[in-house]
Coordinates of N, CA and C in Angstrom, one line a residue:
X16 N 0.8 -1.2 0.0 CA 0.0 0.0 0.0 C 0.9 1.3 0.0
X17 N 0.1 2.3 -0.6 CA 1.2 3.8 -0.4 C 0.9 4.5 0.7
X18 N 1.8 5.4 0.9 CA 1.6 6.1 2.3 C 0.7 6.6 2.2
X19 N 0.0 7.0 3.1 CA -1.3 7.5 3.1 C -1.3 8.8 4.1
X20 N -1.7 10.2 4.4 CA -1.7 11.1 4.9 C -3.4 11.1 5.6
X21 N -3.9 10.0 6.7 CA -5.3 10.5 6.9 C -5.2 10.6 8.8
X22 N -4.1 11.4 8.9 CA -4.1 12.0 10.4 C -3.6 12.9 10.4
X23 N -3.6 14.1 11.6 CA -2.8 15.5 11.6 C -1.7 15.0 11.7
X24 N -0.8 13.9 12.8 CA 0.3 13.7 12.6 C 1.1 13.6 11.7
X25 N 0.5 13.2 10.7 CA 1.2 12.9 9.0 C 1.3 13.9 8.3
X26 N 0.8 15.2 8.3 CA 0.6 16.4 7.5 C 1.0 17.9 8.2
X27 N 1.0 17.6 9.7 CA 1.4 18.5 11.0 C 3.0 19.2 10.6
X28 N 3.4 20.0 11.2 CA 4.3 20.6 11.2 C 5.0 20.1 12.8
X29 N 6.2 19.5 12.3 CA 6.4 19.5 14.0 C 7.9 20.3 14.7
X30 N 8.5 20.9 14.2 CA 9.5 21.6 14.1 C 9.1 22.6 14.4
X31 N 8.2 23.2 15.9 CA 7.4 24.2 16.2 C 8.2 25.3 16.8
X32 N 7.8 26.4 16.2 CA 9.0 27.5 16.7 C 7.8 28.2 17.9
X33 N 7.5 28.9 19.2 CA 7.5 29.3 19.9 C 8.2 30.2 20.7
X34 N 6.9 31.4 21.2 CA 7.6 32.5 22.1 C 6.9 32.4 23.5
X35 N 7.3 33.0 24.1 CA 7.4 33.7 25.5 C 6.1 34.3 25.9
X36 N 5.5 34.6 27.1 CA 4.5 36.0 27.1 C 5.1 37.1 26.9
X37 N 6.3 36.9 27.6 CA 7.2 38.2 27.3 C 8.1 39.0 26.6
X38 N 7.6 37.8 25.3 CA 8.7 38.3 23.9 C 8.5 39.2 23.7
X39 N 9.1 40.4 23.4 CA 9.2 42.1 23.1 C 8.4 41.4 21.0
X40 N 7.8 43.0 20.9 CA 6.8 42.6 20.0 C 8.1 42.5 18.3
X41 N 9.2 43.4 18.6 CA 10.2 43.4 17.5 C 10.9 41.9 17.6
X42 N 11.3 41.3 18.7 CA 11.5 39.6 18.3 C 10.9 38.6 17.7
X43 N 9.7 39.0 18.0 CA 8.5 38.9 17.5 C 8.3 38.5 15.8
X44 N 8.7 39.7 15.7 CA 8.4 40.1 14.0 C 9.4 39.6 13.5
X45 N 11.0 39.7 14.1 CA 12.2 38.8 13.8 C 12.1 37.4 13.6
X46 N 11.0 36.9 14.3 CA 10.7 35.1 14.7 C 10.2 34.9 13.4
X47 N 9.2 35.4 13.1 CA 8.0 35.6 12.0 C 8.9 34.9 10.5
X48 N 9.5 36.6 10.4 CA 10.5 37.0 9.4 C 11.4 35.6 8.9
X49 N 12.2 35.4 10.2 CA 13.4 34.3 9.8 C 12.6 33.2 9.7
X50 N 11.9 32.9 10.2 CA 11.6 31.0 10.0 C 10.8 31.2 8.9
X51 N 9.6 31.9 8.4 CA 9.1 32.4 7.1 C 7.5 31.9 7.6
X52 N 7.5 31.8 8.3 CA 6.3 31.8 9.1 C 4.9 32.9 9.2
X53 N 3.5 32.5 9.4 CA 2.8 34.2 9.4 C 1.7 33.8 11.0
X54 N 2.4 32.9 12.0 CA 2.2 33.1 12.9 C 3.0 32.1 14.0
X55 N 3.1 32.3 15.2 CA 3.9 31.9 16.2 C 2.9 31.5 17.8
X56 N 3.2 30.8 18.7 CA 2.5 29.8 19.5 C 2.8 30.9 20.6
X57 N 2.0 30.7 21.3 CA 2.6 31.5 22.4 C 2.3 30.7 23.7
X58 N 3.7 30.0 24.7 CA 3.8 28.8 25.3 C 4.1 29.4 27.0
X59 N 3.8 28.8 27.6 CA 4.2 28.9 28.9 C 5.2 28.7 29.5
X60 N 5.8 28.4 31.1 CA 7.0 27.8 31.1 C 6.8 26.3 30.7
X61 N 6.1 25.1 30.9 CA 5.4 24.2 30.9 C 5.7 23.5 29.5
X62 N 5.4 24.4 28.6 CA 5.4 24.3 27.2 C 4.1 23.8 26.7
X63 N 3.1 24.1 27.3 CA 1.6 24.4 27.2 C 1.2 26.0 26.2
X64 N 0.1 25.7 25.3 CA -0.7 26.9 24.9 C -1.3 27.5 25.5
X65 N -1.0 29.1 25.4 CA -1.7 30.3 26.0 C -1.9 31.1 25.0
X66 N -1.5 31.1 23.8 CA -2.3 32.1 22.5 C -1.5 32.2 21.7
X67 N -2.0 32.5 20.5 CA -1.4 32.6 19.4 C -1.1 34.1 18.9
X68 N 0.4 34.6 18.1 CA 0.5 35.3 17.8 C 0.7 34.8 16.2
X69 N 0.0 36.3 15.2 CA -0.1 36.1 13.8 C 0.5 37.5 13.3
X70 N 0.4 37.7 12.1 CA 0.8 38.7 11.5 C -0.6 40.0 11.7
X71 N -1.6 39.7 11.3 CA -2.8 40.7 11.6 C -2.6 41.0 13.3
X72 N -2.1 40.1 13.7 CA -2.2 41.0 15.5 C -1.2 41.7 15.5
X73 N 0.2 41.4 14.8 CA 1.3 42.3 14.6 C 1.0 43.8 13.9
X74 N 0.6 43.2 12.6 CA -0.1 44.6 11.7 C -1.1 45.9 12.6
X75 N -1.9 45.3 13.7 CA -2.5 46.5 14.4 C -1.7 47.7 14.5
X76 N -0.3 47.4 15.1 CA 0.0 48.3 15.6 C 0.8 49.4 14.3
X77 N 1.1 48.7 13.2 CA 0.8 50.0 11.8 C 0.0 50.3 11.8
X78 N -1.3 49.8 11.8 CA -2.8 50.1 11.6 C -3.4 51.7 12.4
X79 N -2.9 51.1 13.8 CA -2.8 52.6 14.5 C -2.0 54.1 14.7
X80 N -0.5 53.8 13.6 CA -0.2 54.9 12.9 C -1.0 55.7 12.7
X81 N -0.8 57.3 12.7 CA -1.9 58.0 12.1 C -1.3 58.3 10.8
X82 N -2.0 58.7 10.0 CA -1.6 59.5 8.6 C -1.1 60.3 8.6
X83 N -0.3 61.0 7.6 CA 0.3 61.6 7.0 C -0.3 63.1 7.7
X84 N -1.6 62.8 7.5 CA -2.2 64.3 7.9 C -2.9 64.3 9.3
X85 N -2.5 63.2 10.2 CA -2.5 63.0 11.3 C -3.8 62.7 12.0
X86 N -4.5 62.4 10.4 CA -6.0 61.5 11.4 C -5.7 60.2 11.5
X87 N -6.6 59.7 12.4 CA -6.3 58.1 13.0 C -7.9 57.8 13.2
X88 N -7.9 56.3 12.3 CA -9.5 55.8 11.9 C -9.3 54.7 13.6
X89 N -10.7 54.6 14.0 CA -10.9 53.6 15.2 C -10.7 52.3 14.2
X90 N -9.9 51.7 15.0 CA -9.8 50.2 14.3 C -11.1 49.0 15.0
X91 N -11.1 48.0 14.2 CA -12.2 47.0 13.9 C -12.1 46.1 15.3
X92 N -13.3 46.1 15.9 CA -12.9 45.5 17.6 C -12.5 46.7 18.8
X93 N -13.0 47.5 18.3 CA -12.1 48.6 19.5 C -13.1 48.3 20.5
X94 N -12.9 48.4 21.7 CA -11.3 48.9 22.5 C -10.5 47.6 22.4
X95 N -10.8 46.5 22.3 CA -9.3 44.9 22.6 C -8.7 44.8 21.1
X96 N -8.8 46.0 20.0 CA -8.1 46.2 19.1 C -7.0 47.2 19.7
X97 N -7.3 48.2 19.6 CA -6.9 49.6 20.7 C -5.8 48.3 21.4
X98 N -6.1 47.7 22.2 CA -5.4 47.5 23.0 C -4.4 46.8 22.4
X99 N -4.4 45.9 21.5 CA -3.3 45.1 20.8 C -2.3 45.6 20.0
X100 N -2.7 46.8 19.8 CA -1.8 47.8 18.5 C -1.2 48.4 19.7
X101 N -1.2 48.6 21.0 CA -0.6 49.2 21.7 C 0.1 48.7 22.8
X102 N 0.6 46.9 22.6 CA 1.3 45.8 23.3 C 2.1 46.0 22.7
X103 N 3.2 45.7 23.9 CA 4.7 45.4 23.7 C 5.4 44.3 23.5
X104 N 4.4 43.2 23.8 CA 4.8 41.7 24.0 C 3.7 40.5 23.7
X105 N 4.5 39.9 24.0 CA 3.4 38.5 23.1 C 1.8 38.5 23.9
X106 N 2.3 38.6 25.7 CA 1.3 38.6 26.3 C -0.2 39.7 25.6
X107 N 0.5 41.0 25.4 CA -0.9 41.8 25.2 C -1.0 41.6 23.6
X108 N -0.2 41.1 22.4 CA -0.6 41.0 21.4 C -1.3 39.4 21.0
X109 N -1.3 38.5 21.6 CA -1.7 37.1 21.6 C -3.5 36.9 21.3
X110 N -4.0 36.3 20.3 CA -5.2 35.5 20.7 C -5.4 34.9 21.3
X111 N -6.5 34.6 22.1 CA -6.9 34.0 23.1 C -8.2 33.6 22.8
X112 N -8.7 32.2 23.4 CA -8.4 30.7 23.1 C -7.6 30.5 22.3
X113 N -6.8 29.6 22.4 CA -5.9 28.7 21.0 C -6.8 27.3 20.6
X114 N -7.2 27.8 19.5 CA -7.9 26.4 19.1 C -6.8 25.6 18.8
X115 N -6.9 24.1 19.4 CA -6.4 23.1 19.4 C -6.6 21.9 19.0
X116 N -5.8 20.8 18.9 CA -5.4 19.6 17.5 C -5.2 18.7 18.6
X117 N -5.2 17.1 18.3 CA -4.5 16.1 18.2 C -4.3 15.3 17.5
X118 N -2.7 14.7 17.7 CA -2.4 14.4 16.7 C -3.0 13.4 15.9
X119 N -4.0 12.6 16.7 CA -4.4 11.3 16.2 C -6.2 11.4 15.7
X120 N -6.7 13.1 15.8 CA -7.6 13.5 14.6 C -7.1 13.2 12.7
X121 N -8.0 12.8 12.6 CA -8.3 12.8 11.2 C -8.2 14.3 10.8
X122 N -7.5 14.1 9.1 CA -7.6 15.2 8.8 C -8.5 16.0 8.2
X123 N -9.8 15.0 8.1 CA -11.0 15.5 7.8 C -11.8 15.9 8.9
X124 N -11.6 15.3 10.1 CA -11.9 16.2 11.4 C -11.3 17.5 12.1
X125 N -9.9 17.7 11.7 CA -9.4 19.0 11.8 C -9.6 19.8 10.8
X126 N -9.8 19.7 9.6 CA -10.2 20.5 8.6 C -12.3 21.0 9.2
X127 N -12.7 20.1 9.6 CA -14.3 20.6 10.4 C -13.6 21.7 11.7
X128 N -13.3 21.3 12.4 CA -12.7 22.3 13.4 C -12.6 23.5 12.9
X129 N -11.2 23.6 11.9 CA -11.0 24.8 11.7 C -11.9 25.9 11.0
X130 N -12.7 24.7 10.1 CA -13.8 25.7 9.7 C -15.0 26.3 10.3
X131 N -15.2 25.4 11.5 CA -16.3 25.7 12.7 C -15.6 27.1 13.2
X132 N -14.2 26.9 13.6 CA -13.8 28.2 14.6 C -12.9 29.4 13.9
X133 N -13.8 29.5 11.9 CA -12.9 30.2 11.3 C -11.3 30.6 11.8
X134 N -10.4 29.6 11.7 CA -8.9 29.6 12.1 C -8.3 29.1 11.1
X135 N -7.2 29.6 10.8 CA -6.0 29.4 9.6 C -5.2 28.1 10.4
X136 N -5.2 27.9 11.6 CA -4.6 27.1 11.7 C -4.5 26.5 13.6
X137 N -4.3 25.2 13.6 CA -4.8 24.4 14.7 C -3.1 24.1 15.9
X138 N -3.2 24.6 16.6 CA -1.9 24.2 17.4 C -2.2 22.8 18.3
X139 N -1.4 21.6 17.8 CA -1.5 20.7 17.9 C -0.5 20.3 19.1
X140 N -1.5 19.5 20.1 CA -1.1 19.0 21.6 C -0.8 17.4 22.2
X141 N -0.3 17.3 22.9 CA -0.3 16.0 23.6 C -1.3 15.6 24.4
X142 N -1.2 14.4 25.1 CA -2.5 14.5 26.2 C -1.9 15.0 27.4
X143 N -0.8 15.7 27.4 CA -0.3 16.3 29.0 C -0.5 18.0 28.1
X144 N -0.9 18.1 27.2 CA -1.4 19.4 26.8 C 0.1 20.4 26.4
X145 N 0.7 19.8 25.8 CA 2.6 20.3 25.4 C 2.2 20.2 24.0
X146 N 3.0 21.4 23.7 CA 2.8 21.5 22.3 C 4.1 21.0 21.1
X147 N 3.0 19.9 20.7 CA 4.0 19.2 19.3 C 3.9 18.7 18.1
X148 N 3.2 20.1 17.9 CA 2.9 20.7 16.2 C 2.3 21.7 16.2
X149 N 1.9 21.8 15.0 CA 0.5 23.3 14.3 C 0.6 22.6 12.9
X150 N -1.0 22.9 12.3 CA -1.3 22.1 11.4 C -2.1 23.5 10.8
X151 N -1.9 23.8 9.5 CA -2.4 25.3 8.6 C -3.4 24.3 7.7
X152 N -3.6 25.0 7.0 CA -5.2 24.8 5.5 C -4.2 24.1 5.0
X153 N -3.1 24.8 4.2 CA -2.2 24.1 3.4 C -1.9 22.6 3.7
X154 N -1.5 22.4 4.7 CA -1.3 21.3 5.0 C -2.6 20.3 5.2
X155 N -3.6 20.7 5.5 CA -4.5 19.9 5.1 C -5.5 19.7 3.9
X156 N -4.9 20.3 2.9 CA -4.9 20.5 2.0 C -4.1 19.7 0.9
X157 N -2.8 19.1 1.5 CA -1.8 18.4 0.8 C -2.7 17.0 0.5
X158 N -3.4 16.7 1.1 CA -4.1 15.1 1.0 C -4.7 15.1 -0.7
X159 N -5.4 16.5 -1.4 CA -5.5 16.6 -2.4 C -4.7 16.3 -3.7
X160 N -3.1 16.5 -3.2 CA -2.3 16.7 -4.2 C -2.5 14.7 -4.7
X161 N -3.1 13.8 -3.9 CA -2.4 12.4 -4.3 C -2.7 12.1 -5.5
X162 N -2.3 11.2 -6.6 CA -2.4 11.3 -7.7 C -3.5 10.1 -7.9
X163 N -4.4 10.5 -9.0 CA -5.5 9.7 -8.9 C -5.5 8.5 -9.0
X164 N -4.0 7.6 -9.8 CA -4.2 6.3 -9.8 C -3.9 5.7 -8.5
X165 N -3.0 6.4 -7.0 CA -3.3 6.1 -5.8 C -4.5 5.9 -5.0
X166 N -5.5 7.0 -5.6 CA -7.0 7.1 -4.7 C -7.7 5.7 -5.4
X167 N -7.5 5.8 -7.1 CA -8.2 4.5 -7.8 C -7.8 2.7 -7.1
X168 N -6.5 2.8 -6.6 CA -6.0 1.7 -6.2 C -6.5 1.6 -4.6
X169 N -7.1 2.8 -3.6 CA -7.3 2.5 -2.3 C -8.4 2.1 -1.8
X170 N -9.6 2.8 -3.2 CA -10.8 2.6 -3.3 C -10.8 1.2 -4.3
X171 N -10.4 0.5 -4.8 CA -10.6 -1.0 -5.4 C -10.3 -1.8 -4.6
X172 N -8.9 -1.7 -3.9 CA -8.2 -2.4 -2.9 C -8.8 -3.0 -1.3
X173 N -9.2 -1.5 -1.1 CA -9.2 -1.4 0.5 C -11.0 -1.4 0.7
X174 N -11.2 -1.0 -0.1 CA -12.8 -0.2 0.1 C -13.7 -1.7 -0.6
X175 N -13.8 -1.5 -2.2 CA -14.2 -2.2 -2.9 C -14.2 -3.9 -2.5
X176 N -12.8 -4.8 -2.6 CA -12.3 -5.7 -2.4 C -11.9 -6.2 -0.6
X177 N -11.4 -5.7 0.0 CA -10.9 -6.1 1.5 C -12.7 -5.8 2.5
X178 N -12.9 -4.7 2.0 CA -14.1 -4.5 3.0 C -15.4 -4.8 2.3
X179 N -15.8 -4.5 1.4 CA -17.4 -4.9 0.4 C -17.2 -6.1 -0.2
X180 N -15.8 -7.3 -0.3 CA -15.9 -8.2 -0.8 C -16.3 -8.0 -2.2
X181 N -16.5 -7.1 -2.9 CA -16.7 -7.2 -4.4 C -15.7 -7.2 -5.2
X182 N -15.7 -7.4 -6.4 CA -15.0 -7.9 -7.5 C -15.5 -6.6 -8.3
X183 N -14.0 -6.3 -9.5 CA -13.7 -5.7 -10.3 C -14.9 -5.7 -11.6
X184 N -15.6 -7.2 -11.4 CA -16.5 -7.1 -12.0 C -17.9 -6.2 -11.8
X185 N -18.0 -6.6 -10.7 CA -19.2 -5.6 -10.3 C -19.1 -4.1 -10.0
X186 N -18.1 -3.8 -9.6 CA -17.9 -2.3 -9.2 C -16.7 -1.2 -10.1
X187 N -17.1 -0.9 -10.8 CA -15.6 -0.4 -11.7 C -15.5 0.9 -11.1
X188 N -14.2 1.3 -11.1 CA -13.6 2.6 -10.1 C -12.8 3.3 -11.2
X189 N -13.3 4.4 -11.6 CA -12.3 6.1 -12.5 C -12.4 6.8 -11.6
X190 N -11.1 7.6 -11.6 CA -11.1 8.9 -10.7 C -10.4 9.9 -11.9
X191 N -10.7 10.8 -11.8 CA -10.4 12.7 -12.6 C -10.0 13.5 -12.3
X192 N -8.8 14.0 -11.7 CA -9.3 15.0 -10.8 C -9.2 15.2 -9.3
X193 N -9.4 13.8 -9.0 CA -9.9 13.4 -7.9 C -11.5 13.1 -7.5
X194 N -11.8 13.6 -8.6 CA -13.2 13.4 -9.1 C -14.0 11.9 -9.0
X195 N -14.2 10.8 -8.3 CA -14.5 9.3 -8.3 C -15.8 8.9 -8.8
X196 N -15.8 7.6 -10.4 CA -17.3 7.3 -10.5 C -17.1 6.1 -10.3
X197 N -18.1 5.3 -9.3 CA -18.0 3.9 -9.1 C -19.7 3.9 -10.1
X198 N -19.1 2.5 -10.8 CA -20.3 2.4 -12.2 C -20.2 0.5 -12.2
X199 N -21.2 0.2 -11.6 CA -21.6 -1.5 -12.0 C -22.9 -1.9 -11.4
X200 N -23.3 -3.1 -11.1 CA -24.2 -3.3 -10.3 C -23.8 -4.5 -9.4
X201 N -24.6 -4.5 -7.7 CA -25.0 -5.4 -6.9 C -26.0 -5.8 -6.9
X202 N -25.9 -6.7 -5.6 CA -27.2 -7.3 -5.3 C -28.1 -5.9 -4.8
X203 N -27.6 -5.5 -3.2 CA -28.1 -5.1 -2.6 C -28.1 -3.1 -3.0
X204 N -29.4 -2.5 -2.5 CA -28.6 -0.7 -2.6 C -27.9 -0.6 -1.3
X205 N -28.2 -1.2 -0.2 CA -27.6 -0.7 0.7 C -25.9 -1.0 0.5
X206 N -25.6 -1.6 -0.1 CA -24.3 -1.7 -0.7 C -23.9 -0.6 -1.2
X207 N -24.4 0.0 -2.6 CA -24.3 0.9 -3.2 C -23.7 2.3 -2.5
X208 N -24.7 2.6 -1.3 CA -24.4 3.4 -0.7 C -23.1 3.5 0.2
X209 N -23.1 1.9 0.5 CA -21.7 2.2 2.0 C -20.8 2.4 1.1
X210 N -20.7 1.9 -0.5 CA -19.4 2.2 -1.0 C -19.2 3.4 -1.3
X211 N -20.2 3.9 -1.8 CA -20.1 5.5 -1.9 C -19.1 6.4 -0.5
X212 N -19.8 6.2 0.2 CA -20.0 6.2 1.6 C -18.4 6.4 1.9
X213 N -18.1 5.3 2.0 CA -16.3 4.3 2.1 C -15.4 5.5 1.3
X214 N -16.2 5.6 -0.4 CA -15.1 6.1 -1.3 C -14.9 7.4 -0.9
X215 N -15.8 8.4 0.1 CA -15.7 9.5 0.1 C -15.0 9.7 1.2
X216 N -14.4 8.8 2.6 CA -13.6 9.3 3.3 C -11.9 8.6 3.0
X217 N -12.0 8.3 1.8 CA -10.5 8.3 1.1 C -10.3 9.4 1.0
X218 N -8.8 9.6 1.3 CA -7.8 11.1 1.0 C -7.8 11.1 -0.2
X219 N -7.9 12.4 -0.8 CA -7.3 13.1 -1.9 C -8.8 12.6 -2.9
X220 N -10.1 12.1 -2.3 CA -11.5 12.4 -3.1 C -12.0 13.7 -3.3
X221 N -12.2 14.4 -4.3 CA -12.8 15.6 -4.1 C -14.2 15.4 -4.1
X222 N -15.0 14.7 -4.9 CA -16.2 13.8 -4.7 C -16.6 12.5 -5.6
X223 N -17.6 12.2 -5.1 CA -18.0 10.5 -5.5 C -19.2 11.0 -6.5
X224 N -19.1 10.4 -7.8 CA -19.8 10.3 -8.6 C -20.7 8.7 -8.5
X225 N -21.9 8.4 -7.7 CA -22.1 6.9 -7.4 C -23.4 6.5 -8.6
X226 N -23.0 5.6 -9.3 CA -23.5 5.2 -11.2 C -24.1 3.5 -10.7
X227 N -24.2 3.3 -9.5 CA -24.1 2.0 -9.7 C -25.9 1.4 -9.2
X228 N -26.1 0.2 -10.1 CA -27.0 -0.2 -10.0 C -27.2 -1.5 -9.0
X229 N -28.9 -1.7 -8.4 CA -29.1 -3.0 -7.8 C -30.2 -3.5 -7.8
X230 N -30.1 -4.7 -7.3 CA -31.4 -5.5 -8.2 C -32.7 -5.7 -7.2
X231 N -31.8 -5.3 -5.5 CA -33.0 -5.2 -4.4 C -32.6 -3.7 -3.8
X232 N -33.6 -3.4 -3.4 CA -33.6 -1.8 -2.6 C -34.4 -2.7 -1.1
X233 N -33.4 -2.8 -0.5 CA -33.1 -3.1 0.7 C -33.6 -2.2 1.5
X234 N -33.9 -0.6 1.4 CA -33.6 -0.2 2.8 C -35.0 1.2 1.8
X235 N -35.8 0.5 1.2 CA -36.9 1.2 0.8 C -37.8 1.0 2.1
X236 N -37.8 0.2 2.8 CA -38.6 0.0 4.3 C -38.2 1.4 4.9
X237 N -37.0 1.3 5.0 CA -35.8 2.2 6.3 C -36.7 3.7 5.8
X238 N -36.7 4.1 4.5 CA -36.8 5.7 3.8 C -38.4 5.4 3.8
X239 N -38.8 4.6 4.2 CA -40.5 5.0 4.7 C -40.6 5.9 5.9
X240 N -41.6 7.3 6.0 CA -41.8 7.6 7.4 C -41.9 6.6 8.2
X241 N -41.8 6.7 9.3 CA -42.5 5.9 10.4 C -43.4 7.0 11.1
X242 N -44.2 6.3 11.1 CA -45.4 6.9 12.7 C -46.7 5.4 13.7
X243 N -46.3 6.1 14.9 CA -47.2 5.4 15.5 C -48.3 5.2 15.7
X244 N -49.1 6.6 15.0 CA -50.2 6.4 14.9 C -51.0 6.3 13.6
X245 N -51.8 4.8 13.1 CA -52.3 4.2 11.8 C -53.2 5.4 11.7
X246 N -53.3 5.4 10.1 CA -53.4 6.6 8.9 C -55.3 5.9 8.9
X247 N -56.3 7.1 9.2 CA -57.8 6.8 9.0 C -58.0 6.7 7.9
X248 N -59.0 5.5 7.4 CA -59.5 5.7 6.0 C -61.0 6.4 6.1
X249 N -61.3 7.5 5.5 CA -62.1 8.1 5.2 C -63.3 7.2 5.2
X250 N -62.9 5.9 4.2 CA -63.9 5.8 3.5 C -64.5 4.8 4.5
X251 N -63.8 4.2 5.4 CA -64.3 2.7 6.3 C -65.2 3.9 7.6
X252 N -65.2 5.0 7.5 CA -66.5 5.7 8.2 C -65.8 5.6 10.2
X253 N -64.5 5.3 9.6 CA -64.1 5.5 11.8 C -64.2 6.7 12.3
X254 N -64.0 6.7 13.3 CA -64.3 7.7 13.7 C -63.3 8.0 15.1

């Protein structure tokens, strides 16, 4: 099998650069700069998260320059804008909560995260709560790059064959793109669907095109309402 990228561990950054509360805000910008980075962890003595510094919490304090002609616009969030454009250290320029990772999330569950708590990026923890990674879009994002005859081989292999027991004959697998059409027929639909199902939490699927036919609908019971209480016929005069 090929390597497969379907945990933060595998796609994480672990070479974590970290500051201080008390980093002066120009070390700061120096930290940034040199590693090539556009934000920094901000760690305890412990080596626990206490907030994150980025480039936009840095940028306030140009923001609050006044112009040329010496007016100065209220920035977005005033007064705990106000206040950050006017920190000297990690402590008063830091976000607060640090949305946080582990390593052994899926990368389709940290990618939900991050988009639940609009964040560029997840500072990733141990279970003693020490930090040993940060995981950005990009990087969860890399699972995309895999080349389609890998996703075609994981989905026939793993999905199709090892777990649905079906044969090449019944289920044929193209991927585009990353694009996937599974196109044949089974017995059952509830088949139909778990494959579908299966093919979409493969890395690097952008979606399942499902073509495939069956010869029982199994689960036409299941997609009936239910209710407990029997439907009157008009016509038998109950009452």
């Amino acid at each position: 099998m090929t390597a497969q990228h379907n945990t933060v561990s595998e796609v994480m950054t672990r070479d974590v650069v970290t500051v201080r509360p008390d980093t002066p805000f120009k070390e700061i910008t120096s930290v940034l700069s040199s590693h090539g980075i556009s934000a920094v962890p901000v760690a305890d003595e412990h080596g626990a998260p206490m907030g994150l510094v980025s480039e936009a919490d840095l940028l306030r304090k140009q923001a609050e320059q006044p112009d040329k002609y010496g007016g100065q616009a209220a920035l977005p969030g005033w007064p705990r804008a106000k206040a950050k454009a006017r920190a000297e250290n990690a402590a008063g320029l830091m976000t607060t909560p640090v949305v946080t990772a582990h390593a052994d999330w899926s990368v389709a569950e940290a990618a939900r995260v991050m988009d639940r708590q609009h964040v560029k990026r997840l500072v990733v923890v141990d279970e003693t709560d020490h930090i040993i990674g940060i995981v950005s879009r990009p990087d969860l994002l890399r699972v995309f790059l895999r080349p389609d005859e890998e996703v075609r081989e994981e989905i026939r292999d793993e999905v199709l064959t090892a777990i649905l027991q079906l044969s090449g004959q019944e289920v044929q697998v193209q991927v585009h793109d990353g694009v996937v059409t599974l196109s044949g027929e089974v017995e059952k639909r509830s088949t139909a669907q778990i494959a579908e199902r299966l093919a979409k939490g493969v890395d690097g699927v952008v979606t399942v095109r499902p073509l495939i036919d069956y010869a029982i609908d199994d689960r036409a019971a299941e997609d009936r309402p239910q209710s407990g209480i029997e439907a009157i016929d008009p016509r038998r005069g109950d009452t």
